[in-house]
């Protein structure tokens, strides 16, 4: 396809680049209007603690039901929102929704921290930090923030300072996608994080790869040495879960337990605790 484009010459190339950026611009404008409306919604994906055999928290993931384009995934609009600064409004909206959904869960007897993904640009935004802290402390919500190391590297000084502010009001800090971006042990050492999430890049092929188990095992040991709990994301098979359990991984998240689901589906899921049967099945032969 790329070759065909080159053969069509520089003008065709410019036209297709221009239409791509026009499309991006339109998406940005549509997203701006969508924030606060009913096109955006959240899904939740549970994290299961392997030794405790229970769901200990859930992660909120935003989706966009676009009237013409259909379902748009966050990888296609979060970068646009970061560029346009709409990420501030989008994230404040997410926090508000999560606070409401946490109350609904609690009303059904499910007291769980909810984790929210926080884009890097927000860690340098003092106004966002103030607004988020105000919403969270006044509601008494129990939240976690997932941040990537790559997002800290941009402006480490203010990122670390603001993460400390969040940690001080009781927000659990998790390092997301560990190992997939620009990892720096210098920052890992300074971040007030208590959870480390190993990127699914190292987890989805865990039992068929030679190197992934070695990387995962040493990451678990490193995190434990730094007194962090480890979450493996992208756990899709019982054999991956079994191996992670042997390696001492604390929590798992992935399609094996549940895909991200809406609050309406999450409620019966939490009530059923079907996940516990999954964890027990695989764990029992190992702990015998
Ligand atoms: P993430 O936080 O690392 O989320 C994990 C992604 O992996 C999610 O994709 C999830 O649906 C997917 N996933 C979960 N389990 C499995 C599995 O077993 N196998 C595979 N192959 N994939 C799995 P999703 O929902 O498309 O989100 C992509 C990224 O978008 C997230 O990565 C997060 O960085 C970002 N994102 C999502 N919601 C928000 C948000 O509200 N704010 C911000 N700033 N970013 C968000
Ligand atoms: Mg995440
Ligand atoms: Mg992740
Ligand atoms: Mg990821």
XYZ file of C-alpha atoms in Angstrom, residues 33-277:
245
model
C -18.749 18.041 21.680
C -19.127 14.467 22.951
C -17.573 15.098 26.379
C -20.282 15.356 28.971
C -22.898 13.835 26.640
C -23.998 10.227 26.436
C -21.678 9.088 23.636
C -18.841 8.450 26.077
C -19.217 5.635 28.571
C -17.095 3.547 30.880
C -16.408 -0.137 31.059
C -14.789 -1.872 33.986
C -12.249 -4.675 34.066
C -11.654 -6.550 37.334
C -8.277 -7.318 38.906
C -8.145 -10.650 40.714
C -5.792 -11.255 43.623
C -4.342 -14.736 43.152
C -3.602 -15.679 46.767
C -6.729 -14.053 48.189
C -8.801 -15.440 45.309
C -10.995 -12.408 45.072
C -11.635 -9.378 42.927
C -9.790 -6.607 44.731
C -10.375 -3.678 42.393
C -11.604 -2.708 38.939
C -10.117 -0.481 36.235
C -12.263 2.025 34.354
C -11.737 2.167 30.573
C -13.424 4.840 28.499
C -15.267 4.124 25.210
C -16.836 6.357 22.608
C -20.009 5.320 20.837
C -19.749 7.548 17.787
C -23.049 8.107 15.918
C -21.463 7.459 12.488
C -18.175 5.686 13.145
C -19.474 3.195 15.686
C -17.364 2.209 18.663
C -14.127 4.201 18.824
C -11.443 2.814 21.143
C -9.341 4.936 23.497
C -6.135 4.374 21.538
C -7.813 6.324 18.702
C -9.062 9.289 20.717
C -7.016 9.653 23.928
C -3.950 10.911 21.970
C -6.225 13.434 20.209
C -7.681 14.543 23.532
C -4.162 14.964 24.934
C -3.232 17.183 22.018
C -6.359 19.355 22.219
C -6.270 19.531 26.033
C -9.777 18.040 26.104
C -8.149 15.293 28.164
C -8.671 17.529 31.222
C -12.464 17.653 30.808
C -12.595 13.997 29.754
C -10.689 12.843 32.831
C -12.703 15.020 35.232
C -15.837 13.531 33.662
C -14.381 10.035 34.157
C -13.630 10.722 37.819
C -17.189 11.970 38.336
C -18.691 8.876 36.659
C -16.445 6.554 38.640
C -17.427 8.209 41.926
C -21.099 7.639 41.036
C -20.528 4.039 39.918
C -18.542 3.302 43.076
C -21.596 4.366 45.103
C -23.796 2.036 43.039
C -21.385 -0.853 43.649
C -21.255 -0.081 47.378
C -25.062 -0.020 47.522
C -24.939 -3.623 46.249
C -22.363 -4.616 48.854
C -19.259 -4.342 46.671
C -16.677 -2.040 48.255
C -13.885 -1.792 45.709
C -11.255 0.761 44.780
C -11.632 1.872 41.155
C -8.576 2.662 39.058
C -8.552 5.424 36.453
C -5.983 5.896 33.685
C -4.327 9.290 33.964
C -2.619 10.742 30.891
C 0.887 12.107 31.306
C 0.036 15.712 30.407
C -2.267 15.866 33.441
C 0.626 15.221 35.810
C 2.049 18.630 34.876
C -1.300 20.431 35.219
C -1.639 22.055 38.655
C -5.243 23.077 38.010
C -6.265 19.507 37.115
C -4.505 18.219 40.230
C -6.442 20.680 42.422
C -9.793 19.885 40.788
C -9.267 16.117 40.925
C -8.182 16.228 44.582
C -11.198 18.360 45.467
C -13.651 15.942 43.781
C -12.071 12.904 45.369
C -11.644 14.181 48.910
C -15.127 15.730 49.054
C -16.756 12.493 47.830
C -14.680 10.141 49.958
C -14.137 7.912 46.905
C -11.453 5.217 47.012
C -9.559 5.556 43.785
C -6.360 4.427 42.130
C -4.528 6.189 39.318
C -2.711 4.277 36.584
C 0.161 6.165 35.013
C 2.845 5.118 32.560
C 6.505 5.782 33.149
C 6.748 7.405 29.746
C 4.356 10.070 31.015
C 6.619 10.817 33.978
C 9.714 11.225 31.852
C 8.331 14.348 30.119
C 8.451 16.471 33.267
C 9.633 14.219 36.080
C 9.846 16.920 38.718
C 6.202 18.013 38.588
C 4.956 14.488 37.860
C 6.591 13.101 40.993
C 5.424 16.071 43.074
C 1.819 15.736 41.891
C 1.767 11.968 42.258
C 2.873 12.485 45.851
C -0.068 14.874 46.350
C -2.437 12.193 45.017
C -0.812 9.491 47.156
C -1.106 11.730 50.226
C -4.904 11.892 49.864
C -5.057 8.097 49.696
C -5.056 7.451 45.941
C -3.255 4.228 45.081
C -0.686 4.821 42.361
C -0.100 2.046 39.819
C 2.564 2.061 37.132
C 0.831 0.943 33.929
C 2.292 -0.857 30.905
C 5.565 -1.477 32.693
C 8.326 -2.484 30.338
C 6.607 -1.323 27.145
C 7.649 2.325 27.113
C 10.609 4.305 28.297
C 11.429 2.556 31.525
C 13.846 4.202 33.882
C 14.840 2.633 37.157
C 15.781 6.100 38.371
C 12.109 7.159 38.215
C 10.782 3.815 39.390
C 12.774 4.362 42.559
C 11.219 7.788 43.203
C 7.574 7.233 42.292
C 5.132 6.892 45.203
C 3.606 3.811 43.530
C 2.385 0.709 45.286
C 1.362 -1.345 42.231
C 3.276 -2.256 39.126
C 1.389 -3.548 36.081
C 3.429 -5.652 33.690
C 2.482 -4.813 30.122
C 0.448 -7.390 28.241
C 3.234 -7.444 25.641
C 5.104 -9.804 28.001
C 2.058 -11.703 29.216
C -0.070 -12.744 26.225
C 2.699 -15.050 24.857
C 3.979 -16.015 28.294
C 3.770 -19.784 27.953
C 4.957 -19.984 24.353
C 7.951 -17.672 24.562
C 11.452 -18.327 25.895
C 12.258 -14.841 27.077
C 8.943 -13.473 28.365
C 8.884 -15.722 31.469
C 12.393 -14.534 32.378
C 11.430 -10.876 31.946
C 8.211 -11.301 33.890
C 9.874 -13.199 36.714
C 12.643 -10.634 37.172
C 10.103 -7.781 37.012
C 8.033 -9.436 39.755
C 11.155 -9.804 41.908
C 12.183 -6.193 41.260
C 8.719 -4.869 42.141
C 8.589 -6.930 45.321
C 12.044 -5.692 46.321
C 10.650 -2.159 45.940
C 7.630 -3.194 48.061
C 5.141 -2.954 45.221
C 2.407 -5.438 44.354
C 2.455 -6.816 40.828
C -0.442 -6.995 38.377
C -0.079 -8.957 35.150
C -2.301 -7.498 32.421
C -3.414 -9.422 29.332
C -3.894 -12.791 31.047
C -5.869 -14.802 28.508
C -5.229 -18.457 29.388
C -5.299 -20.713 32.474
C -1.693 -21.752 31.758
C -0.509 -18.116 31.862
C -2.316 -17.648 35.163
C -0.758 -20.826 36.571
C 2.744 -19.719 35.619
C 2.186 -16.225 37.060
C 0.949 -17.771 40.276
C 4.126 -19.889 40.585
C 6.226 -16.795 39.903
C 4.599 -15.005 42.824
C 2.585 -12.492 40.813
C 0.023 -10.878 43.113
C -2.842 -9.981 40.771
C -4.050 -10.727 37.273
C -6.249 -8.908 34.829
C -7.311 -10.064 31.400
C -9.863 -11.725 29.162
C -9.516 -14.977 31.168
C -11.243 -13.325 34.104
C -13.333 -10.785 32.201
C -13.291 -8.420 29.305
C -14.045 -4.815 30.193
C -17.817 -4.684 30.884
C -20.402 -2.037 31.706
C -21.579 -1.458 35.269
C -24.816 -3.334 34.502
C -22.830 -6.472 33.696
C -20.261 -5.875 36.430
C -22.854 -6.062 39.204
C -23.987 -9.657 38.475
C -20.384 -10.618 37.726
C -19.259 -9.480 41.179
C -22.225 -11.214 42.758
C -21.561 -14.527 40.975
C -17.854 -14.586 41.745
C -17.377 -16.940 38.839
C -13.771 -15.724 38.723
C -13.002 -17.423 42.015
C -13.746 -20.822 40.520
